Amino acid sequence: MATNNSASKRTTSEKPAPKRSTRKRTTRTQTAAAANSTAAKSMAAGEVPAPTIPVTSPEQFGRIVVMDVTPSAEQGMFPARVELGEPFEVTAQVFIEGRTKVGATAVLRNPRGREMQRAAMTCVNPGLDRWTVMLQAGEHSDLKPWDEDYAAVKRQLGEWTVTIEGWEDTYTSWLHDARIKVQVGDDVENALETGAEMLNRWAHTADAHLSARDRKHLEQAAERMSDKERPASARLAEADNPRIEALHKTHPLRDGISESRPQRFKVERPKSSFAAWYQFFPRSEGAYRAEDGTIVQGNFKTALTGLDRAAEEGFDIVYLPPIFPIGVTNRKGRNNSLVAGPHDPGSPFGIGSELGGHDTVDPLLGTMDDFKAFVAHAHELGLEIALDFALQCSPDHPWVKQHPNWFRIKPDGTIAFAENPPKKYQDIYPIDFNADMPGIEREVERIMNLWIEAGVTIFRIDNPHTKPVRFWQDVIAAVTKKHPEVLFLAEAFTRPGMMRALSYVGFTQSHCYFPWRNTKEELAEYLLETNGNDGYYQHNTFWPTTPDILTAYVRDNGIAGYAVRAVLAAMGSPSWGIYNGYELIENRQRPGFEEQIDNEKYEIKVRDWKEADKYGIAELLGSLNEIRRNHPATRSYHNLTVLPTSDPSILAFARHTPAALTGTGQADTLIVVVNLDGYNAHQSTVHIELPELGLPTDRAVTVRDELTGREFQWGWDNFVSLAPWADVAHILSVQG
């Protein structure tokens, strides 16, 4: 886990902001020239510039070596991604020749080039010269894209930069040697005179940004240090005391300042990584059985109840499957059967009929005006609407006649339906991108803009890995250029390289392999992968189940299993999601498949939501979302530590955000302990390296279980006992 010793912040909002295009083309030579100009002004004001050497080309080192700045991927071609206000870690190798001491400072600038944060870095392994710091671009905001004040959020978004400044730590190097020389009486006078000269120079160095009071103190200390009538130990003490040490931490003397090339960070809007998703099918909301036994489906008016439920449980994004007309040809029946019955509604993923395609509302759900009213109600509840965009067609889709070249024609003259052997999707024609990709791009951009105008702010893309990465790169760039607030979720359960590439080209979040990580070892590894350096590029969203996924763990562990997976999803990733019916413990698998029997993709569900009260899962979901809202530590992909436990069924991890980055002025630390066994009680010790979480080492700390309100005293090693019929987990917040 990265620690943040922190950090003196210095904001210079009065600095003029260069034009963005100029900033991108600024070379290190130009930076040196600007520094020389600043130095000339400082000397004119009676201040001394920090000594440095010119850097005239990008491959030259400065006086100090600064290299391997992280995070970085593909030689810096794609910027790291963070959400507005999300704490993130930057590291670098910083060193100098010999035994001279160095320091490092990270400088964060906004898209207009204005310096917004300046923070001291900490050396975490002196032998390998690795320095680290936690930074924060802007402030977390709960504003929505439709809020009147959202412009204040938009102004903070875009490409920020971090520059690492390595510098010779003249004070620390001098002090190390001077202490020894005074102690053994070796070359004392030269050592003390050198120190006095250093303090005097420090007092007049412009880069130190000293107050008049601190400058005077250094001058007086230098004068007293030069007094040869005083004992050597007293003279040394003028520079070796808590006040000078504190000044060195906050306003150091930095010689030989050497800058790295700027490291780019794409700062994205709220909900780009910290989000709680809720999925439901509008046609099942308000559905009921008629007297003759047939099902009367719901629509956008009856589906308002789904929005109310999502808001009551604390979610902030509602995700809808495709809402377009459904094809008739080869329509699938219940449980993906090849023959549909007279009352089977078909899969909403078999998109398109004589009534229209991707730009049309299914008339059985309502009109476009009904959809807009549905969106308006969502906005009143503080919910964003995400729409599933499946780029595929039923045989009845208008594109089949309008653009037959967009599909793959088999030698017998028929259009090839989708398949993933042994799976076959006879009701779907996949798109062939080789004939007219630019034309397909323009049409998809037109359709997305239409739904954005209707109030959609997020698209969940179905199987994007089966389409060209370049296609999505072009489409997302075009859509977000006009609507920068729009986010994209990739449903790409595929090879790691493809998932990463989709993230590079603009997919804000990604489905992932969380449902299949169930043992302590699997989860520990996956939590670190999701919340490590990969989290700067791929934002994994944890879904315990989906319409297509119902794992053996969820099937076999009953109510406790549902609770366990909800806790792990909500606390294990800043972004998580729930498919409705989770509250009702819908856990019957289709034989031979890891999906639910009577899959909602192929039929309309009639649910009795009053039954949810007896399981308690709906209440748990609300509690988890409330904890997430109240604790800044849950918002970052870069602050998780797995904690050692003594029992193979007990998993523990912590999230810690230091006080300087919470926005509350207080550090926020959560410790999550989960019993993975849905049937048996387990006991374990949980070990905490207290300094890594910024916790005191000489006394116990009070922790409060956010799920129950109970309080405990914790320290280095702690006993826990969790039984699935009582508590499946603790979510402990450190108090005070």
XYZ file of C-alpha atoms in Angstrom:
736
model
C 0.000 0.000 0.000
C 1.173 3.470 -0.774
C 1.646 5.733 2.178
C 1.411 9.485 2.044
C 3.616 11.407 4.362
C 2.553 14.360 3.402
C 2.424 16.880 2.048
C 2.855 20.418 2.072
C 0.450 21.881 -0.447
C 1.193 25.111 -2.180
C -1.416 26.477 -4.555
C -0.432 29.347 -6.807
C -3.713 30.260 -8.386
C -2.337 33.657 -9.340
C -0.027 32.103 -11.925
C -1.021 32.862 -15.521
C -2.410 29.817 -17.327
C -0.751 29.122 -20.682
C -2.869 28.070 -23.613
C -3.404 24.325 -23.698
C -1.853 23.845 -27.134
C 1.245 25.748 -26.035
C 1.523 23.699 -22.866
C 1.489 20.431 -24.792
C 4.350 21.552 -27.012
C 6.525 22.969 -24.257
C 9.956 21.369 -24.279
C 12.313 20.918 -21.371
C 14.534 23.533 -23.055
C 11.686 26.049 -22.901
C 11.085 25.094 -19.278
C 14.727 25.839 -18.512
C 14.494 29.181 -20.289
C 11.421 30.076 -18.245
C 13.264 29.089 -15.076
C 16.191 31.340 -16.028
C 13.777 34.223 -16.574
C 12.262 33.608 -13.135
C 15.740 33.480 -11.656
C 16.604 36.856 -13.156
C 13.498 38.405 -11.598
C 14.344 36.844 -8.217
C 17.866 38.243 -8.262
C 16.489 41.652 -9.089
C 14.340 41.346 -5.980
C 17.382 40.497 -3.840
C 16.696 36.744 -3.784
C 19.051 33.979 -4.849
C 17.922 31.422 -7.442
C 18.368 27.731 -6.649
C 21.461 26.505 -8.498
C 20.712 24.241 -11.448
C 22.105 23.186 -14.814
C 20.385 23.726 -18.145
C 18.534 20.924 -19.913
C 18.466 21.488 -23.654
C 16.871 18.282 -24.994
C 14.307 15.720 -23.785
C 16.832 12.917 -23.389
C 19.153 14.916 -21.117
C 19.136 14.399 -17.365
C 19.250 17.362 -15.049
C 21.605 17.572 -12.087
C 19.375 15.026 -10.374
C 18.224 11.841 -12.114
C 14.435 11.495 -12.309
C 13.066 8.506 -14.200
C 10.453 5.726 -14.285
C 7.553 7.927 -13.267
C 4.425 5.850 -12.647
C 1.671 5.194 -13.455
C 2.584 4.819 -17.097
C 1.484 2.504 -19.895
C 2.398 2.101 -23.567
C 5.256 4.630 -23.259
C 2.814 7.244 -21.994
C 0.633 7.066 -25.115
C -2.535 6.729 -23.037
C -2.922 8.895 -19.921
C -3.746 7.373 -16.562
C -7.375 7.949 -15.564
C -8.770 9.173 -12.247
C -12.107 10.536 -11.157
C -12.418 14.141 -10.050
C -11.339 14.288 -6.396
C -10.060 10.692 -6.328
C -6.736 10.307 -4.469
C -4.050 8.713 -6.631
C -0.441 7.669 -6.202
C 2.536 8.843 -8.248
C 5.983 7.292 -7.880
C 9.402 7.893 -9.431
C 13.027 6.925 -9.122
C 15.004 9.953 -7.915
C 18.729 9.825 -7.129
C 22.125 11.474 -7.425
C 25.677 10.206 -7.505
C 27.550 9.100 -4.411
C 26.111 9.489 -0.948
C 24.605 12.945 -1.419
C 21.012 13.184 -0.208
C 18.136 14.089 -2.508
C 14.513 15.109 -2.157
C 11.535 15.003 -4.513
C 8.455 17.132 -5.027
C 5.364 16.393 -7.121
C 3.667 19.310 -8.861
C 0.099 18.868 -10.089
C -1.263 21.210 -12.783
C -4.766 21.503 -14.189
C -5.658 21.488 -17.915
C -4.883 25.199 -18.156
C -1.366 24.669 -16.789
C -2.112 26.244 -13.420
C -0.327 24.715 -10.438
C -2.952 23.259 -8.112
C -0.943 21.138 -5.676
C 2.688 20.850 -4.656
C 3.484 17.912 -2.392
C 6.631 16.502 -0.825
C 7.371 12.917 -1.846
C 8.542 10.161 0.494
C 11.301 7.655 -0.221
C 9.776 4.241 0.494
C 12.853 2.095 -0.288
C 16.126 4.036 -0.109
C 18.098 1.210 -1.666
C 16.065 1.438 -4.867
C 15.428 5.198 -4.756
C 11.649 4.879 -5.156
C 9.709 7.987 -4.092
C 5.963 8.185 -3.720
C 3.168 10.644 -3.005
C -0.628 10.744 -2.988
C -2.250 13.549 -4.973
C -5.799 14.656 -5.689
C -7.048 16.399 -8.812
C -9.905 18.704 -7.906
C -12.593 17.979 -5.354
C -15.190 15.226 -5.235
C -18.623 16.435 -6.308
C -22.118 14.957 -6.188
C -23.383 17.280 -8.923
C -25.166 15.598 -11.848
C -24.807 16.562 -15.532
C -28.266 18.142 -15.488
C -27.638 20.279 -12.387
C -27.428 24.047 -12.860
C -23.986 24.273 -11.260
C -22.487 21.398 -13.254
C -20.363 23.841 -15.255
C -18.116 24.114 -12.184
C -17.435 20.383 -12.500
C -16.781 20.537 -16.246
C -14.145 23.223 -15.778
C -12.065 20.813 -13.698
C -12.165 17.931 -16.184
C -9.610 17.132 -18.848
C -5.927 16.383 -19.026
C -3.969 17.269 -15.887
C -0.217 16.791 -15.538
C 2.173 15.789 -12.791
C 5.824 16.850 -12.902
C 8.382 15.344 -10.537
C 11.082 17.730 -9.324
C 14.205 16.015 -8.012
C 16.580 18.169 -5.986
C 19.776 17.965 -4.012
C 18.992 17.975 -0.291
C 21.943 20.118 0.758
C 20.691 20.597 4.308
C 20.293 16.874 5.099
C 23.648 16.002 3.519
C 25.406 18.756 5.491
C 23.680 17.898 8.766
C 24.633 14.220 8.547
C 28.320 15.046 8.224
C 28.326 18.026 10.614
C 26.895 15.983 13.485
C 29.697 13.441 13.129
C 32.444 16.061 12.816
C 31.300 18.008 15.866
C 30.999 14.811 17.875
C 34.530 13.605 17.048
C 36.112 17.104 16.765
C 37.168 16.729 13.132
C 37.289 19.807 10.840
C 34.634 21.440 12.983
C 35.187 25.054 11.945
C 34.836 24.368 8.234
C 31.724 22.282 8.842
C 30.045 25.038 10.879
C 31.017 27.834 8.487
C 29.621 25.786 5.605
C 26.399 25.412 7.565
C 26.165 29.133 8.268
C 26.649 29.945 4.592
C 23.980 27.386 3.712
C 21.432 28.873 6.152
C 22.079 32.347 4.818
C 21.655 31.181 1.226
C 18.509 29.304 2.184
C 17.068 32.496 3.658
C 17.446 34.266 0.322
C 16.529 31.465 -2.117
C 13.386 32.363 -4.017
C 12.320 28.757 -4.543
C 11.929 28.219 -0.776
C 8.995 30.690 -0.655
C 9.821 31.688 2.914
C 7.892 34.144 5.009
C 9.712 37.242 6.234
C 9.697 35.778 9.744
C 11.289 32.487 8.631
C 13.835 34.314 6.490
C 14.885 36.440 9.479
C 15.131 33.357 11.694
C 17.508 31.660 9.237
C 19.644 34.793 8.962
C 19.914 35.065 12.745
C 20.688 31.343 13.060
C 23.470 31.707 10.485
C 24.905 34.653 12.372
C 24.927 32.777 15.690
C 26.436 29.729 14.030
C 29.344 31.890 12.810
C 30.107 33.103 16.340
C 33.407 31.342 17.104
C 33.180 32.344 20.794
C 30.337 29.870 21.305
C 30.761 26.122 21.889
C 30.646 23.996 18.739
C 27.661 22.040 20.001
C 25.670 25.231 20.566
C 26.579 26.535 17.126
C 25.477 23.240 15.523
C 22.209 23.387 17.438
C 21.290 26.582 15.569
C 20.687 24.401 12.488
C 19.818 21.170 14.260
C 16.535 21.775 16.046
C 12.780 21.120 15.551
C 12.048 24.529 14.028
C 14.671 24.203 11.300
C 13.632 20.594 10.715
C 9.993 21.676 10.266
C 11.081 24.413 7.862
C 13.047 21.854 5.886
C 9.929 19.702 5.492
C 7.670 22.503 4.317
C 10.010 25.014 2.603
C 13.263 23.195 1.886
C 16.424 24.494 0.304
C 16.342 22.726 -3.061
C 19.546 22.772 -5.096
C 19.969 21.451 -8.616
C 16.212 21.213 -9.241
C 15.599 18.772 -12.108
C 12.167 18.209 -13.654
C 10.728 15.073 -15.195
C 8.686 15.308 -18.329
C 5.022 15.957 -17.430
C 3.022 12.790 -16.755
C -0.526 12.999 -18.122
C -3.680 12.160 -16.153
C -7.173 12.205 -17.608
C -9.478 13.542 -14.909
C -13.021 12.330 -15.531
C -16.367 13.346 -14.168
C -18.118 12.004 -11.065
C -19.474 8.454 -11.596
C -16.669 7.656 -14.030
C -15.267 5.290 -11.404
C -17.189 5.756 -8.144
C -20.654 4.485 -8.989
C -23.439 2.208 -7.777
C -25.423 0.587 -10.612
C -28.870 -1.012 -10.526
C -30.248 -2.995 -13.465
C -33.854 -3.846 -14.200
C -36.042 -4.684 -17.211
C -38.792 -2.060 -17.633
C -41.124 -4.643 -19.157
C -41.053 -6.646 -15.890
C -41.774 -3.666 -13.642
C -45.490 -3.634 -12.896
C -46.097 -6.787 -14.934
C -48.965 -8.985 -13.739
C -50.886 -12.118 -14.670
C -54.261 -11.650 -16.298
C -57.229 -13.847 -15.425
C -56.444 -16.148 -18.345
C -52.920 -16.727 -17.027
C -51.122 -14.616 -19.615
C -48.661 -11.981 -18.491
C -49.389 -8.324 -19.057
C -46.033 -6.610 -19.415
C -44.941 -3.390 -17.789
C -43.940 -0.172 -19.524
C -42.155 3.085 -18.810
C -45.049 4.316 -16.686
C -45.226 1.242 -14.457
C -41.408 1.059 -14.383
C -41.240 4.206 -12.273
C -41.465 1.800 -9.329
C -38.081 0.374 -10.343
C -36.571 3.835 -10.190
C -38.080 4.398 -6.758
C -36.662 1.088 -5.527
C -33.182 1.844 -6.887
C -33.184 5.256 -5.217
C -34.471 3.859 -1.921
C -31.637 1.318 -1.890
C -29.111 4.102 -2.480
C -28.044 3.431 -6.066
C -27.175 6.303 -8.374
C -27.240 4.750 -11.874
C -30.127 2.744 -13.329
C -29.114 0.549 -16.238
C -31.726 -0.614 -18.739
C -31.377 -3.425 -21.281
C -32.183 -2.474 -24.903
C -35.555 -0.722 -25.140
C -35.902 -0.962 -28.930
C -38.431 -2.979 -31.000
C -37.797 -6.737 -30.864
C -37.593 -8.846 -34.014
C -40.019 -11.633 -34.883
C -37.956 -13.811 -37.228
C -36.226 -16.612 -35.277
C -37.449 -15.067 -32.037
C -36.194 -17.016 -29.024
C -38.555 -18.565 -26.500
C -38.147 -19.211 -22.785
C -34.680 -20.213 -21.632
C -33.204 -19.478 -25.070
C -35.310 -22.126 -26.812
C -35.311 -21.959 -30.613
C -39.090 -21.791 -30.925
C -41.051 -18.961 -29.336
C -44.555 -19.471 -28.060
C -47.388 -17.110 -29.009
C -46.924 -15.065 -25.852
C -43.113 -15.073 -25.656
C -41.862 -11.462 -25.812
C -38.466 -12.302 -27.307
C -35.051 -11.110 -26.230
C -34.522 -7.338 -26.175
C -31.094 -8.110 -27.639
C -32.766 -9.297 -30.874
C -33.016 -5.652 -31.926
C -35.144 -4.309 -34.735
C -38.449 -4.971 -36.484
C -40.693 -3.353 -39.064
C -41.420 -0.802 -36.320
C -37.840 0.465 -36.264
C -34.325 -0.171 -35.036
C -31.883 1.264 -32.513
C -33.384 4.741 -32.781
C -36.920 3.663 -31.869
C -38.702 2.979 -28.582
C -40.451 -0.387 -28.420
C -44.159 0.591 -28.604
C -44.951 -2.040 -25.961
C -42.891 0.070 -23.542
C -44.366 3.395 -24.636
C -43.383 6.377 -26.725
C -40.283 8.539 -26.794
C -42.175 11.041 -24.675
C -42.892 8.276 -22.153
C -39.178 7.483 -22.050
C -38.296 11.136 -21.504
C -40.801 11.316 -18.643
C -39.188 8.181 -17.188
C -35.778 9.871 -17.397
C -37.139 13.041 -15.842
C -38.417 11.058 -12.845
C -35.008 9.401 -12.534
C -33.335 12.804 -12.460
C -35.729 14.001 -9.770
C -34.511 11.042 -7.684
C -30.861 11.853 -8.412
C -30.479 8.832 -10.708
C -28.641 8.699 -14.020
C -29.957 6.498 -16.821
C -27.606 4.072 -18.549
C -28.846 2.424 -21.730
C -27.638 -0.888 -23.097
C -26.334 -0.463 -26.630
C -26.012 -3.842 -28.340
C -24.612 -3.350 -31.836
C -26.435 -6.247 -33.476
C -29.665 -6.749 -35.377
C -32.546 -9.139 -35.674
C -33.250 -10.369 -39.204
C -36.106 -7.825 -39.234
C -33.956 -4.762 -38.490
C -34.287 -1.933 -41.032
C -30.523 -2.033 -41.618
C -30.833 -5.496 -43.199
C -32.614 -3.928 -46.168
C -31.038 -0.475 -46.049
C -27.421 -1.609 -45.597
C -27.053 -5.296 -46.569
C -23.293 -4.737 -46.953
C -23.085 -4.208 -43.193
C -23.591 -7.953 -42.660
C -21.593 -11.038 -43.582
C -23.121 -12.925 -46.491
C -22.482 -16.674 -46.627
C -21.764 -18.461 -49.936
C -25.389 -19.596 -50.152
C -26.515 -15.957 -50.156
C -27.933 -15.911 -46.619
C -26.802 -13.615 -43.824
C -24.739 -15.289 -41.090
C -26.347 -15.210 -37.651
C -24.285 -14.726 -34.498
C -22.633 -17.688 -32.874
C -20.008 -18.486 -30.302
C -19.735 -22.262 -30.744
C -21.400 -24.175 -29.275
C -23.729 -21.221 -28.555
C -25.870 -20.013 -31.442
C -27.944 -16.834 -31.644
C -30.307 -17.406 -34.557
C -32.276 -14.268 -33.712
C -29.240 -11.981 -34.171
C -27.203 -10.825 -37.155
C -23.766 -9.487 -36.161
C -22.292 -6.487 -37.960
C -19.473 -6.946 -40.493
C -17.158 -3.925 -40.139
C -14.891 -4.623 -43.078
C -17.111 -3.211 -45.812
C -18.140 0.215 -44.463
C -16.810 0.963 -40.979
C -16.984 4.770 -41.456
C -20.638 4.518 -42.435
C -21.446 2.323 -39.435
C -19.608 4.758 -37.171
C -21.645 7.710 -38.424
C -24.913 5.851 -37.877
C -23.969 4.749 -34.359
C -22.911 8.301 -33.472
C -26.267 9.604 -34.775
C -28.192 7.087 -32.684
C -26.208 7.715 -29.519
C -26.673 11.463 -29.872
C -30.427 10.879 -30.231
C -30.579 9.010 -26.912
C -28.319 11.537 -25.215
C -30.737 14.264 -26.226
C -33.465 12.146 -24.578
C -31.545 12.170 -21.284
C -29.215 9.148 -21.411
C -25.801 9.947 -19.886
C -24.206 6.475 -19.911
C -24.040 3.628 -22.430
C -23.416 0.040 -21.394
C -21.983 -1.594 -24.492
C -22.852 -5.237 -25.063
C -19.876 -7.407 -26.103
C -17.650 -4.562 -27.350
C -14.757 -7.014 -27.711
C -16.500 -8.582 -30.723
C -16.176 -5.284 -32.619
C -12.984 -3.510 -33.749
C -11.218 -1.533 -31.023
C -10.608 1.238 -33.564
C -14.374 1.434 -34.166
C -15.001 2.209 -30.504
C -12.081 4.607 -30.378
C -13.621 6.626 -33.209
C -17.193 6.487 -31.900
C -16.365 7.359 -28.287
C -14.117 10.225 -29.387
C -16.852 11.648 -31.607
C -19.630 11.273 -29.030
C -17.644 12.659 -26.093
C -16.352 15.582 -28.137
C -19.960 16.776 -28.386
C -21.086 15.358 -25.012
C -18.057 15.065 -22.694
C -20.289 14.032 -19.809
C -21.203 10.689 -21.434
C -19.683 7.543 -19.879
C -19.219 4.052 -21.332
C -19.311 0.660 -19.569
C -17.771 -2.305 -21.410
C -19.372 -5.715 -21.022
C -16.220 -7.491 -22.154
C -15.530 -10.835 -20.495
C -12.531 -11.624 -22.626
C -8.742 -11.607 -22.850
C -6.911 -9.125 -20.586
C -5.256 -7.369 -23.532
C -8.582 -6.652 -25.214
C -10.118 -5.407 -21.957
C -7.172 -3.070 -21.438
C -7.309 -1.794 -25.043
C -11.008 -0.975 -24.678
C -10.189 1.007 -21.547
C -7.443 2.880 -23.392
C -9.848 4.014 -26.125
C -12.476 5.460 -23.804
C -14.503 2.824 -21.959
C -14.871 4.408 -18.552
C -15.658 1.209 -16.672
C -15.562 -2.509 -17.365
C -17.359 -5.653 -16.328
C -14.785 -8.095 -14.985
C -14.122 -11.552 -13.560
C -15.189 -10.760 -10.001
C -18.134 -13.257 -10.070
C -15.684 -16.138 -10.519
C -13.250 -15.100 -7.789
C -14.589 -16.836 -4.704
C -11.801 -18.310 -2.570
C -9.747 -16.237 -0.147
C -6.673 -16.519 -2.363
C -8.551 -15.658 -5.564
C -10.242 -12.652 -3.992
C -7.075 -11.323 -2.359
C -5.247 -11.445 -5.681
C -8.126 -9.887 -7.618
C -8.706 -7.096 -5.111
C -5.063 -6.036 -5.452
C -5.219 -6.303 -9.244
C -8.369 -4.193 -9.453
C -7.136 -1.639 -6.926
C -3.511 -1.475 -8.040
C -1.783 0.149 -10.995
C -4.270 -1.512 -13.368
C -6.915 0.705 -11.782
C -5.388 3.734 -13.516
C -6.505 2.381 -16.870
C -9.233 -0.221 -16.332
C -11.972 0.563 -13.831
C -13.438 -2.815 -12.868
C -17.084 -2.814 -11.821
C -18.022 -5.643 -9.440
C -21.385 -7.310 -10.196
C -22.293 -10.361 -8.040
C -24.824 -11.523 -10.662
C -26.179 -10.417 -14.035
C -28.927 -11.849 -16.279
C -26.150 -13.937 -17.869
C -24.190 -14.858 -14.717
C -25.258 -16.951 -11.741
C -22.229 -18.726 -10.275
C -22.150 -21.895 -8.218
C -21.104 -19.875 -5.142
C -24.229 -17.726 -5.283
C -26.376 -20.759 -6.097
C -25.074 -22.795 -3.167
C -24.599 -20.338 -0.261
C -28.127 -19.085 0.246
C -28.951 -15.732 1.812
C -25.534 -15.506 3.483
C -23.838 -15.987 0.123
C -25.831 -13.132 -1.359
C -24.854 -10.924 1.573
C -21.171 -11.891 1.297
C -20.985 -11.124 -2.418
C -22.763 -7.791 -1.929
C -20.283 -6.715 0.766
C -17.307 -7.785 -1.354
C -18.651 -5.978 -4.429
C -19.563 -2.746 -2.642
C -16.365 -2.528 -0.599
C -13.956 -4.200 -3.028
C -14.339 -1.748 -5.898
C -15.378 1.907 -6.144
C -17.845 0.802 -8.837
C -20.352 -1.974 -8.231
C -23.713 -3.109 -9.544
C -26.762 -5.205 -8.682
C -29.167 -6.927 -11.072
C -32.667 -6.733 -9.646
C -34.087 -9.902 -8.160
C -30.951 -10.098 -6.022
C -33.124 -8.881 -3.160
C -35.360 -11.959 -3.680
C -32.491 -14.519 -3.675
C -33.182 -15.653 -7.243
C -30.572 -18.405 -7.332
C -31.839 -21.296 -9.481
C -29.460 -22.139 -12.309
C -30.391 -23.309 -15.754
C -29.013 -26.881 -15.878
C -25.562 -26.956 -17.403
C -25.187 -23.168 -17.514
C -23.985 -20.468 -15.105
C -27.106 -18.394 -15.597
C -30.551 -18.258 -14.090
C -33.262 -20.580 -15.228
C -36.287 -18.730 -16.610
C -33.876 -16.015 -17.721
C -35.421 -12.564 -17.816
C -33.814 -11.936 -21.190
C -36.382 -14.284 -22.732
C -39.469 -13.732 -20.617
C -41.230 -11.191 -18.457
C -40.869 -11.641 -14.714
C -43.758 -11.118 -12.352
C -42.196 -10.452 -8.955
C -43.706 -9.961 -5.525
C -41.437 -7.296 -4.071
C -43.070 -7.553 -0.651
C -41.180 -10.845 -0.298
C -37.883 -8.952 -0.194
C -38.471 -7.937 3.429
C -37.973 -11.450 4.780
C -34.468 -11.816 3.319
C -32.926 -8.522 4.458
C -30.772 -8.134 1.335
C -32.523 -4.962 0.167
C -31.791 -3.377 3.547
C -28.158 -4.504 3.297
C -27.804 -2.952 -0.161
C -29.067 0.344 1.216
C -26.623 0.172 4.126
C -23.693 -0.563 1.822
C -24.489 2.385 -0.408
C -24.849 4.660 2.614
C -21.441 3.547 3.915
C -19.937 4.256 0.505
C -21.441 7.748 0.419
C -20.196 8.570 3.916
C -16.636 7.276 3.591
C -14.165 8.865 1.150
C -11.930 5.795 1.441
C -14.380 3.826 -0.727
C -13.912 6.176 -3.703
C -10.407 5.227 -4.786
C -8.951 2.407 -6.867
C -5.570 3.056 -5.229
C -5.833 2.676 -1.445
C -6.551 -0.990 -0.701
C -4.405 -3.314 1.431
C -5.120 -7.021 1.959
C -4.694 -7.916 5.648
C -3.259 -11.260 6.868
C -5.792 -13.596 8.498
C -5.310 -16.982 10.162
C -8.434 -18.748 8.829
C -8.800 -19.809 5.170
C -12.447 -18.683 5.091
C -11.839 -15.217 6.541
C -10.806 -12.480 4.114
C -9.822 -9.023 5.379
C -8.763 -5.845 3.648
C -8.486 -2.159 4.474
C -9.053 1.086 2.636
C -7.234 4.170 3.892
C -7.294 7.764 2.698
C -5.122 10.269 4.623
C -6.581 13.420 6.118
C -5.092 15.708 3.471
C -7.120 13.958 0.745
C -10.520 13.214 2.279
C -11.999 16.680 2.018
C -13.116 16.406 5.639
C -9.786 17.166 7.306
C -9.787 13.734 8.965
C -8.253 10.489 7.758
C -10.751 7.811 6.707
C -9.944 4.152 7.315
C -12.260 1.181 6.745
C -11.397 -2.408 7.677
C -13.550 -5.058 5.973
C -13.622 -8.617 7.348
C -15.750 -11.247 5.569
C -16.623 -14.879 6.318
C -16.716 -16.543 2.886
C -18.470 -19.681 4.213
C -22.238 -19.352 3.896
C -22.982 -22.130 6.399
C -20.335 -22.295 9.124
C -18.943 -19.919 11.725
C -15.236 -19.083 11.539
C -12.780 -17.393 13.884
C -9.564 -15.688 12.901
C -6.929 -13.200 13.892
C -6.559 -10.173 11.653
C -3.135 -8.521 11.596
C -2.730 -4.821 10.834
C 0.506 -3.007 10.134
C -0.714 0.064 11.997
C 1.755 2.624 10.561
C 0.669 1.751 6.993
C -2.847 2.897 7.864
C -1.684 5.954 9.771
C -2.846 4.423 13.075
C -1.170 4.856 16.486
C 1.182 2.048 17.490
C 1.178 2.613 21.253
C -2.492 2.230 22.067
C -5.691 0.558 20.919
C -8.027 2.373 18.538
C -11.801 2.337 18.602
C -13.467 0.867 15.525
C -17.184 1.006 14.787
C -19.004 -1.664 12.777
C -20.930 0.372 10.218
C -23.365 -2.517 9.687
C -24.383 -2.976 13.334
C -23.180 0.087 15.254
C -21.122 -2.000 17.702
C -17.697 -0.751 18.766
C -14.462 -2.651 19.426
C -10.880 -1.915 20.462
C -8.342 -2.919 17.820
C -4.564 -2.949 17.555
C -1.865 -4.988 15.826
C -3.567 -8.409 16.071
C -7.305 -8.770 16.481
C -9.707 -11.658 17.056
C -12.893 -11.926 15.003
C -15.715 -14.462 14.964
C -18.267 -14.379 12.158
C -21.284 -16.682 11.778
C -23.463 -16.596 8.655
C -26.667 -16.680 10.737
C -25.528 -13.538 12.610
C -22.850 -11.417 10.901
C -21.312 -12.399 7.587
C -18.978 -9.408 7.736
C -17.640 -6.463 9.692
C -17.158 -3.093 8.014
C -15.154 -1.276 10.666
C -14.461 2.443 10.550
C -11.641 3.828 12.669
C -12.993 6.416 15.088
C -11.194 9.630 15.993
